[in-house]
XYZ file of C-alpha atoms in Angstrom:
628
model
C -76.880 -90.810 -140.200
C -75.248 -92.238 -137.083
C -78.671 -93.827 -136.397
C -78.348 -95.771 -139.681
C -74.805 -96.766 -138.568
C -76.251 -98.185 -135.343
C -78.890 -100.035 -137.362
C -76.296 -101.724 -139.583
C -74.498 -102.899 -136.434
C -77.811 -104.290 -135.182
C -78.397 -105.968 -138.519
C -75.006 -107.658 -138.326
C -75.782 -108.817 -134.771
C -78.962 -110.517 -136.012
C -76.870 -112.535 -138.464
C -74.809 -114.174 -135.690
C -77.492 -116.413 -134.148
C -78.684 -117.473 -137.598
C -75.505 -119.508 -138.184
C -77.142 -122.389 -136.165
C -80.147 -122.656 -138.391
C -78.468 -124.645 -141.223
C -77.681 -127.326 -138.648
C -81.339 -127.554 -137.655
C -82.390 -127.817 -141.341
C -79.793 -130.461 -142.020
C -80.804 -132.554 -139.056
C -84.423 -132.371 -140.144
C -83.590 -133.348 -143.723
C -81.385 -136.261 -142.625
C -84.179 -137.516 -140.366
C -86.096 -138.456 -143.596
C -83.513 -141.073 -144.597
C -84.371 -144.756 -144.164
C -82.279 -145.270 -141.014
C -84.200 -148.463 -140.176
C -82.837 -150.100 -143.378
C -79.307 -148.989 -142.358
C -79.665 -150.705 -138.980
C -80.065 -147.466 -136.941
C -83.738 -147.471 -136.054
C -83.559 -144.592 -133.497
C -81.493 -142.215 -135.619
C -84.541 -140.478 -137.254
C -85.914 -139.592 -133.839
C -82.550 -138.334 -132.599
C -82.039 -136.148 -135.609
C -85.574 -134.758 -135.440
C -85.168 -134.085 -131.735
C -81.896 -132.205 -132.419
C -83.658 -130.063 -134.985
C -86.686 -129.361 -132.840
C -84.417 -128.436 -129.884
C -82.610 -125.764 -131.916
C -86.002 -124.226 -132.815
C -87.294 -124.518 -129.264
C -84.311 -122.633 -127.822
C -84.141 -120.161 -130.707
C -85.104 -117.230 -128.463
C -82.150 -118.056 -126.139
C -79.851 -118.318 -129.092
C -80.952 -114.971 -130.390
C -80.576 -113.354 -127.031
C -76.993 -114.589 -126.717
C -76.071 -113.965 -130.418
C -77.426 -110.439 -130.575
C -75.666 -109.451 -127.315
C -72.389 -110.869 -128.583
C -72.797 -109.314 -131.992
C -73.401 -105.876 -130.555
C -70.396 -105.919 -128.292
C -67.703 -107.628 -130.318
C -68.161 -111.016 -128.486
C -68.029 -109.565 -124.942
C -68.592 -112.547 -122.582
C -70.229 -110.411 -119.968
C -72.872 -109.222 -122.387
C -73.545 -112.815 -123.505
C -73.840 -114.010 -119.923
C -76.189 -111.141 -119.155
C -78.426 -112.054 -122.099
C -78.507 -115.745 -121.183
C -79.383 -115.003 -117.557
C -81.940 -112.421 -118.629
C -83.675 -114.952 -120.914
C -83.679 -117.608 -118.090
C -85.288 -115.155 -115.699
C -87.856 -113.992 -118.255
C -88.771 -117.557 -119.246
C -89.109 -118.769 -115.656
C -91.433 -115.961 -114.669
C -93.520 -116.118 -117.823
C -94.012 -119.901 -117.714
C -94.863 -119.825 -113.982
C -97.435 -117.080 -114.449
C -98.803 -117.531 -118.020
C -97.905 -121.099 -119.049
C -99.607 -120.842 -122.407
C -97.306 -117.972 -123.544
C -94.043 -119.060 -125.107
C -90.911 -116.898 -125.330
C -90.399 -115.700 -128.908
C -87.375 -114.739 -131.011
C -88.583 -111.148 -130.651
C -88.180 -111.351 -126.844
C -84.763 -112.956 -127.226
C -83.687 -110.163 -129.573
C -84.968 -107.441 -127.190
C -83.084 -108.950 -124.190
C -79.984 -109.327 -126.428
C -80.176 -105.665 -127.401
C -80.673 -104.586 -123.745
C -77.619 -106.676 -122.740
C -75.525 -105.277 -125.617
C -76.265 -101.648 -124.885
C -76.000 -102.231 -121.121
C -72.497 -103.614 -121.664
C -71.444 -100.568 -123.729
C -72.890 -98.259 -121.005
C -71.519 -99.911 -117.916
C -68.347 -101.826 -118.996
C -66.135 -99.059 -117.474
C -68.333 -98.420 -114.406
C -66.358 -97.581 -111.291
C -67.874 -98.324 -107.900
C -66.513 -97.604 -104.393
C -63.378 -99.675 -103.764
C -64.979 -102.045 -101.340
C -67.574 -103.198 -103.962
C -65.525 -102.598 -107.134
C -65.506 -106.305 -107.697
C -69.090 -105.803 -108.973
C -68.038 -102.888 -111.141
C -67.085 -102.791 -114.821
C -68.301 -105.740 -116.993
C -69.332 -107.706 -113.870
C -72.117 -105.160 -113.267
C -73.773 -105.924 -116.602
C -75.307 -109.398 -115.744
C -76.564 -107.968 -112.460
C -78.173 -104.947 -114.124
C -79.688 -106.998 -116.908
C -81.046 -109.494 -114.414
C -83.074 -106.761 -112.662
C -84.223 -105.325 -116.011
C -85.299 -108.779 -117.154
C -87.204 -109.315 -113.878
C -89.129 -106.007 -114.383
C -89.572 -106.759 -118.088
C -90.993 -110.214 -117.349
C -93.415 -108.829 -114.748
C -94.664 -106.324 -117.228
C -94.954 -108.949 -119.966
C -97.139 -111.155 -117.733
C -99.761 -108.573 -118.133
C -99.342 -107.677 -121.791
C -98.089 -110.981 -123.217
C -101.524 -112.302 -124.275
C -102.189 -109.021 -126.124
C -98.766 -109.094 -127.722
C -99.222 -112.697 -128.867
C -102.591 -111.763 -130.375
C -101.016 -108.767 -132.060
C -98.313 -110.936 -133.719
C -101.021 -113.262 -135.034
C -103.042 -110.304 -136.276
C -99.897 -108.892 -137.939
C -99.541 -112.145 -139.776
C -103.148 -112.072 -140.904
C -102.776 -108.390 -142.049
C -99.685 -109.187 -144.109
C -101.373 -112.255 -145.533
C -104.318 -110.089 -146.583
C -102.112 -107.929 -148.782
C -101.542 -111.012 -150.932
C -98.908 -110.916 -153.644
C -98.355 -107.148 -153.334
C -97.099 -107.573 -149.737
C -94.601 -110.259 -150.847
C -93.527 -108.033 -153.779
C -92.915 -105.147 -151.433
C -90.863 -107.296 -149.113
C -88.771 -108.565 -152.050
C -88.082 -105.036 -153.269
C -87.201 -103.628 -149.862
C -85.031 -106.667 -149.048
C -82.817 -106.023 -152.096
C -82.592 -102.237 -151.551
C -81.607 -102.678 -147.871
C -78.951 -105.191 -148.878
C -76.924 -102.203 -150.081
C -76.718 -100.859 -146.566
C -76.409 -104.174 -144.845
C -79.808 -103.583 -143.151
C -81.747 -106.393 -144.939
C -81.431 -108.594 -141.864
C -83.668 -106.203 -139.928
C -86.646 -106.442 -142.311
C -86.059 -110.168 -142.859
C -86.059 -110.703 -139.047
C -89.657 -109.360 -138.847
C -91.022 -111.536 -141.617
C -88.900 -114.664 -140.965
C -89.253 -114.745 -137.199
C -92.229 -112.643 -136.156
C -95.088 -112.543 -138.652
C -97.773 -115.262 -138.197
C -98.111 -118.078 -135.699
C -98.497 -121.840 -135.935
C -99.278 -124.380 -133.176
C -97.441 -127.630 -133.561
C -98.833 -131.062 -132.631
C -97.174 -130.745 -129.245
C -99.008 -127.515 -128.519
C -95.882 -125.375 -128.908
C -96.507 -122.104 -130.795
C -93.850 -120.835 -133.222
C -93.762 -117.422 -134.942
C -92.348 -116.311 -138.238
C -92.189 -117.670 -141.779
C -88.943 -119.599 -141.213
C -89.730 -121.458 -137.934
C -93.281 -122.175 -139.146
C -91.933 -123.648 -142.367
C -89.722 -126.088 -140.533
C -92.355 -126.805 -137.947
C -94.614 -128.105 -140.777
C -96.976 -125.166 -141.281
C -98.485 -125.792 -144.724
C -99.000 -122.034 -145.296
C -95.378 -120.924 -144.469
C -92.628 -120.188 -146.946
C -94.068 -117.370 -149.105
C -91.464 -114.874 -147.870
C -88.604 -117.172 -148.810
C -89.616 -119.128 -151.878
C -89.340 -116.138 -154.256
C -85.743 -115.521 -153.325
C -84.587 -118.853 -154.923
C -84.908 -117.743 -158.608
C -83.023 -114.511 -157.870
C -80.094 -116.062 -156.039
C -79.798 -119.326 -157.932
C -80.363 -117.992 -161.400
C -80.600 -114.164 -161.742
C -77.320 -113.278 -160.054
C -75.293 -115.995 -161.827
C -76.873 -114.745 -165.097
C -75.542 -111.263 -164.251
C -72.089 -112.708 -163.547
C -72.059 -114.380 -166.993
C -73.245 -111.127 -168.668
C -70.327 -109.255 -166.994
C -67.885 -112.015 -168.258
C -69.117 -111.891 -171.785
C -69.050 -108.036 -171.961
C -65.405 -107.870 -170.619
C -62.511 -106.849 -172.805
C -60.781 -109.788 -174.430
C -57.446 -109.060 -172.676
C -59.061 -108.983 -169.254
C -61.634 -111.742 -169.882
C -59.558 -114.675 -168.500
C -59.103 -112.988 -165.088
C -62.691 -111.737 -164.945
C -64.032 -115.159 -165.995
C -62.255 -116.844 -163.126
C -63.435 -114.271 -160.582
C -67.034 -114.164 -161.624
C -67.434 -117.924 -162.130
C -66.580 -118.185 -158.427
C -69.065 -115.384 -157.615
C -71.800 -117.072 -159.695
C -71.147 -120.418 -158.028
C -71.264 -118.814 -154.545
C -74.614 -117.203 -155.376
C -76.034 -120.380 -156.893
C -74.918 -122.784 -154.117
C -75.133 -120.630 -151.009
C -77.190 -117.494 -151.902
C -74.326 -115.095 -151.150
C -75.050 -112.354 -153.724
C -73.081 -109.276 -152.741
C -69.891 -110.103 -154.842
C -72.042 -109.925 -157.998
C -74.424 -107.143 -156.929
C -71.604 -104.761 -155.865
C -69.893 -105.220 -159.218
C -72.598 -103.029 -160.822
C -74.199 -101.249 -157.830
C -71.789 -98.282 -157.700
C -71.346 -97.818 -161.513
C -75.047 -98.174 -162.355
C -77.246 -97.682 -159.269
C -80.324 -97.209 -161.535
C -79.755 -100.757 -162.849
C -79.695 -101.995 -159.254
C -83.132 -100.446 -158.655
C -84.405 -102.331 -161.709
C -82.861 -105.473 -160.252
C -84.684 -104.829 -156.914
C -88.025 -104.350 -158.767
C -87.561 -107.568 -160.712
C -86.733 -109.418 -157.517
C -89.983 -108.212 -156.009
C -91.908 -109.234 -159.161
C -90.376 -112.709 -159.033
C -91.573 -113.090 -155.400
C -95.054 -111.980 -156.448
C -95.126 -114.569 -159.246
C -94.122 -117.387 -156.887
C -96.779 -116.322 -154.455
C -99.518 -116.298 -157.061
C -98.417 -119.765 -158.210
C -98.781 -121.103 -154.654
C -95.139 -122.020 -154.278
C -93.865 -122.387 -150.705
C -90.274 -123.065 -149.915
C -87.843 -122.193 -147.130
C -84.216 -122.101 -146.131
C -82.084 -121.996 -142.977
C -79.266 -119.766 -144.369
C -80.099 -118.345 -147.737
C -81.847 -119.207 -150.979
C -79.055 -121.247 -152.625
C -79.098 -124.674 -154.246
C -77.838 -126.399 -151.112
C -80.842 -125.185 -149.052
C -83.142 -125.851 -152.008
C -82.181 -129.538 -152.123
C -82.075 -130.031 -148.314
C -85.479 -128.461 -147.722
C -87.324 -129.638 -150.864
C -89.156 -132.335 -148.869
C -90.985 -129.594 -146.902
C -91.843 -127.436 -149.962
C -95.132 -127.021 -151.798
C -94.722 -127.029 -155.570
C -91.043 -126.272 -154.972
C -90.039 -127.822 -158.303
C -91.657 -124.911 -160.144
C -88.846 -122.718 -158.904
C -86.507 -124.388 -161.429
C -88.287 -123.444 -164.637
C -89.130 -120.000 -163.185
C -85.446 -119.599 -162.364
C -84.285 -120.647 -165.822
C -86.626 -118.027 -167.424
C -85.429 -115.425 -164.893
C -81.817 -116.215 -165.674
C -82.378 -115.793 -169.464
C -84.198 -112.433 -168.944
C -81.447 -111.157 -166.622
C -78.611 -112.271 -168.909
C -79.888 -110.466 -172.005
C -81.112 -107.474 -170.066
C -77.759 -106.917 -168.400
C -75.696 -107.516 -171.576
C -77.904 -104.983 -173.372
C -77.687 -102.463 -170.506
C -73.894 -102.829 -170.111
C -73.361 -102.256 -173.863
C -76.075 -99.638 -174.338
C -75.072 -97.409 -171.430
C -71.360 -98.223 -171.529
C -71.413 -99.317 -167.906
C -67.843 -99.808 -166.631
C -68.464 -103.204 -165.019
C -65.353 -105.278 -164.075
C -63.394 -106.287 -167.142
C -64.305 -103.220 -169.129
C -61.848 -100.971 -167.282
C -58.180 -101.614 -166.514
C -58.813 -101.137 -162.788
C -61.396 -103.938 -162.470
C -61.854 -105.194 -159.015
C -63.056 -108.363 -157.322
C -59.862 -110.306 -157.957
C -59.423 -113.899 -156.758
C -56.746 -113.421 -154.100
C -57.579 -115.667 -151.169
C -53.977 -116.844 -150.773
C -52.730 -113.252 -150.771
C -54.845 -112.145 -147.768
C -52.010 -112.217 -145.158
C -50.005 -109.856 -147.363
C -52.809 -107.514 -148.261
C -54.381 -107.247 -144.785
C -51.737 -104.776 -143.411
C -52.129 -102.672 -146.573
C -55.934 -102.631 -146.106
C -55.341 -101.632 -142.478
C -53.249 -98.687 -143.707
C -55.888 -97.675 -146.285
C -58.474 -97.594 -143.500
C -56.290 -95.094 -141.629
C -54.284 -97.416 -139.411
C -55.226 -99.114 -136.154
C -55.543 -95.730 -134.473
C -58.446 -94.894 -136.750
C -60.519 -98.077 -135.927
C -63.014 -97.753 -133.087
C -64.771 -101.034 -133.804
C -64.278 -103.691 -136.447
C -66.665 -106.565 -137.206
C -67.355 -108.675 -140.284
C -70.312 -110.426 -141.754
C -70.438 -112.805 -144.718
C -69.345 -110.298 -147.347
C -68.236 -107.102 -145.711
C -66.096 -105.450 -143.056
C -68.284 -103.339 -140.780
C -66.246 -100.544 -139.244
C -66.607 -97.650 -136.962
C -63.755 -95.225 -137.534
C -62.804 -92.051 -135.696
C -62.015 -90.107 -138.888
C -63.789 -91.026 -142.121
C -61.471 -88.643 -144.037
C -58.517 -90.905 -143.232
C -60.029 -93.595 -145.494
C -58.320 -94.034 -148.818
C -61.162 -95.209 -151.037
C -58.945 -95.640 -154.137
C -56.459 -97.802 -152.204
C -59.244 -99.979 -150.797
C -60.654 -100.570 -154.237
C -57.169 -101.311 -155.503
C -56.824 -103.839 -152.737
C -59.909 -105.754 -153.828
C -62.914 -103.945 -152.272
C -65.984 -104.076 -154.466
C -67.305 -100.966 -152.798
C -67.195 -98.671 -149.753
C -70.445 -97.578 -148.048
C -70.461 -94.578 -145.642
C -73.379 -94.636 -143.271
C -72.488 -91.563 -141.193
C -71.322 -91.268 -137.588
C -68.064 -93.039 -138.493
C -69.885 -96.219 -139.575
C -68.367 -97.594 -142.791
C -68.822 -100.865 -144.695
C -66.077 -102.233 -146.995
C -67.321 -104.982 -149.277
C -64.677 -107.696 -149.833
C -66.883 -110.614 -150.641
C -66.665 -113.908 -148.729
C -63.051 -113.214 -147.717
C -64.177 -110.502 -145.267
C -63.868 -112.616 -142.135
C -60.377 -113.839 -143.163
C -59.359 -110.233 -143.790
C -60.568 -109.137 -140.408
C -58.635 -111.924 -138.722
C -55.427 -111.018 -140.565
C -55.939 -107.310 -139.704
C -56.372 -108.181 -136.040
C -53.078 -110.161 -136.178
C -51.370 -107.152 -137.793
C -52.804 -104.809 -135.048
C -51.659 -107.127 -132.191
C -48.203 -107.651 -133.655
C -45.775 -104.932 -132.506
C -43.757 -105.021 -135.733
C -41.744 -102.123 -137.034
C -43.292 -101.372 -140.414
C -42.767 -98.756 -143.058
C -45.822 -97.993 -145.249
C -45.462 -96.634 -148.738
C -47.818 -94.424 -150.801
C -47.790 -94.225 -154.537
C -45.219 -91.615 -155.736
C -47.145 -90.874 -158.953
C -50.334 -91.424 -160.834
C -50.186 -94.302 -163.287
C -49.772 -98.086 -163.125
C -47.721 -100.029 -160.620
C -45.624 -102.865 -162.068
C -43.220 -105.468 -160.596
C -39.632 -104.374 -160.560
C -38.756 -107.330 -162.782
C -40.714 -105.710 -165.667
C -38.463 -102.614 -165.713
C -36.496 -102.615 -169.010
C -33.197 -102.249 -167.307
C -31.066 -105.166 -166.068
C -29.685 -103.209 -163.098
C -33.134 -102.402 -161.675
C -34.885 -105.590 -162.868
C -32.018 -107.669 -161.319
C -32.524 -105.800 -158.039
C -28.866 -104.849 -157.988
C -29.695 -101.316 -156.704
C -32.376 -102.610 -154.261
C -35.735 -104.194 -154.040
C -39.113 -102.526 -154.482
C -41.674 -101.755 -157.232
C -41.940 -99.478 -160.293
C -44.541 -97.232 -161.832
C -45.533 -96.200 -165.368
C -46.583 -92.521 -164.930
C -49.652 -90.928 -166.509
C -48.734 -87.429 -165.294
C -45.471 -85.586 -164.819
C -45.394 -85.387 -161.056
C -43.393 -87.285 -158.520
C -44.495 -87.069 -154.851
C -42.956 -88.489 -151.701
C -44.060 -92.062 -150.939
C -42.931 -91.871 -147.300
C -42.139 -89.579 -144.402
C -38.447 -88.765 -144.271
C -35.594 -86.438 -145.230
C -34.238 -85.785 -148.644
C -30.601 -87.077 -148.592
C -29.687 -86.704 -152.245
C -30.941 -85.055 -155.483
C -29.087 -85.919 -158.653
C -27.822 -82.881 -160.614
C -30.154 -83.654 -163.534
C -32.997 -83.971 -160.985
C -34.185 -87.258 -162.563
C -33.696 -89.116 -159.283
C -33.986 -88.411 -155.596
C -33.102 -90.291 -152.378
C -35.066 -90.153 -149.173
C -34.176 -91.569 -145.745
C -37.060 -92.586 -143.458
C -37.036 -92.232 -139.640
C -36.469 -95.955 -139.476
C -33.303 -95.728 -141.469
C -34.482 -97.005 -144.853
C -32.959 -95.368 -147.875
C -35.534 -94.921 -150.675
C -34.468 -94.216 -154.278
C -36.954 -92.842 -156.787
C -35.610 -92.852 -160.379
C -37.769 -91.247 -163.058
C -37.542 -93.235 -166.293
C -34.705 -95.358 -167.739
C -31.569 -93.815 -169.298
C -32.707 -90.353 -168.192
C -29.431 -89.274 -166.495
C -28.379 -87.486 -169.711
C -31.572 -85.348 -169.831
C -30.392 -82.140 -168.201
C -32.291 -78.890 -167.877
C -35.530 -77.548 -166.514
C -37.298 -78.486 -169.669
C -37.109 -82.058 -168.461
C -37.063 -82.082 -164.664
C -37.696 -79.431 -161.990
C -37.216 -80.149 -158.260
C -39.440 -78.575 -155.635
C -37.435 -79.768 -152.644
C -33.696 -79.632 -151.737
C -31.308 -81.834 -149.861
C -32.010 -81.766 -146.128
C -35.754 -81.003 -146.542
C -38.270 -83.029 -144.526
C -41.001 -84.583 -146.611
C -44.318 -86.283 -145.934
C -46.335 -88.712 -148.031
C -47.943 -86.910 -151.024
C -45.547 -83.876 -150.946
C -44.440 -82.791 -154.460
C -40.810 -83.620 -155.089
C -40.184 -83.289 -158.806
C -42.238 -82.162 -161.730
C -41.212 -83.440 -165.226
C -42.243 -83.043 -168.839
C -43.945 -86.324 -169.510
C -43.983 -86.039 -173.228
C -40.311 -85.039 -173.646
C -39.091 -87.695 -171.200
C -41.132 -90.357 -173.008
C -39.682 -89.381 -176.372
C -36.074 -89.115 -175.358
C -35.717 -91.964 -172.777
C -35.653 -95.731 -173.059
C -38.790 -96.082 -170.831
C -40.947 -94.070 -168.467
C -40.770 -96.930 -165.886
C -39.981 -95.258 -162.544
C -38.455 -97.626 -159.898
C -39.078 -97.084 -156.217
C -36.445 -99.135 -154.404
C -34.989 -99.524 -150.926
C -31.243 -99.438 -151.473
C -30.434 -100.942 -148.038
C -32.839 -103.854 -148.560
C -30.804 -105.998 -146.097
C -32.766 -104.126 -143.302
C -36.025 -105.499 -144.511
C -37.455 -108.779 -143.127
C -40.571 -109.072 -145.362
C -42.281 -107.255 -148.239
C -45.967 -106.761 -149.041
C -47.308 -105.386 -152.376
C -50.721 -104.214 -153.487
C -52.000 -105.565 -156.812
C -50.073 -104.338 -159.793
C -52.638 -102.087 -161.449
C -53.707 -98.452 -161.748
C -52.933 -96.166 -158.787
C -53.574 -92.502 -157.908
C -50.862 -90.086 -156.911
C -50.300 -90.294 -153.132
C -52.529 -93.301 -152.791
C -51.779 -95.236 -149.655
C -51.122 -98.949 -149.275
C -49.112 -99.752 -152.451
C -46.287 -101.408 -150.546
C -45.215 -102.074 -146.927
C -42.159 -103.607 -145.354
C -41.493 -105.163 -141.978
C -38.029 -104.367 -140.636
C -35.585 -106.792 -139.077
C -34.643 -106.423 -135.408
C -31.848 -104.024 -134.732
C -29.598 -106.932 -133.900
C -30.148 -108.587 -137.195
C -32.495 -111.223 -135.772
C -36.069 -112.165 -136.656
C -39.201 -110.061 -136.631
C -39.705 -107.412 -134.028
C -41.901 -108.922 -131.393
């Protein structure tokens, strides 16, 4: 499984160089405007030249991007890839001028540079030449590898070029079935974040086209933008799915939500639908039903392949630089063949998807967001700085992170201990799903906020703040302290914190510390953390008069050391509910003056011992600002 983990890292690396392609498409589209009428007669040529230049140097961009993506933006790896491509191109063009460097070659040199960096970044040489050790060794090593690689390619490049053209002819000979198979596999691999690998083959390798200038380009995407009248079959069929099918699923989820949750779900999924329609980012919608109904996702993948087959049979050719959203559809329509047909096909597709998913959700009682209290995919962009430290805790803390990257919709992690992950906490903090790929490789799907979350997590890692992290002391629902039906707790006269409505009669420790007080009735307990915070847990409201083991039974005594999740008190839930004002259980810090800032997870259902429900940053010991 670690092999799959390495593949998902490679897939993410392929995405990095593709961020330049929308610029090329935009330049090409803008070059069609009547600049002469606007008094800028040379602007069309400038814009077209800018677009052509990006595609010309695409192999160099991929070499650099793949190397950076594999190494977490290591400059030595990027420099090695760039030098390697320069050496390769110089040798090839001087020996076999008719052979052009391809994106495949750029990707190979990028991979070599990335793995070389990971192999030699800590290399120690004798002291007198240690200047060339470590990361500085990587460009030298890759330079020699590129030299040997180029010499070998001089002999086999013509055969390889012919093989790529033959591969394109073979795929073309499969007709609509080949396009269907690609569409199906593309959607299935999206689950694992590996769809970029299969897309890379079809978009940048299959088939060749010689431009008017004699330059040969490979792959469906570059050929489409170079003017190849046969290119676009592996992209056109994605438009109905991303522009219409996924938004239709979002509307089906909204309309099948419970009435009390519908306002929040509507806001969340309208944004998700708009993101899919405009930009082709589909994961926020797909992951909403993937984990609760994987069989429905397989049906979705089959339908996506069928849609691509239909567009192929109708002779529709269209392309995109980023993804099959409305923005790319409009920008690139001038290069399309029968592209307008995608709109009626998309409308029919949307209608089919909408009624199919509403029927399936209702028929099989699928717990999509809005049908369960713990629905995820909240709209919480402004809350990211506060949730990021909690997400970091749910991942197992900074000590558990070996590597952390992000793509458009997910955090891509390599962790040292997968068992340290708190899946419930991550879902409670907004994750649509968590995918384990083995070998410590994990993906956490947060939608389009993933990059922002990663940045805030890095800030939290680099800040040396003294923090105390809290686990849930019981199973139930977390609520703001202000909602506790008691003016003392709600007014924060005892201290600041949160409260819980229990589902089970067990109270566990939310922190590491020492028991400093247990009330005689055992309805409340105080814990002091190693940082000096005094935490009060009070089971129910007006429960101090409920004496006896038939109500509360303590499993610790004063002076005991406790750890998160350790059982403190067991209580009779039914009796306490019947004979108290409320089951609301405050968890407050009584010496709140020691706290500089507070962070809370969303107020929703939690599991007993679940991490990341609250964290606090302490003031400096001298009463000043944050610990630096």
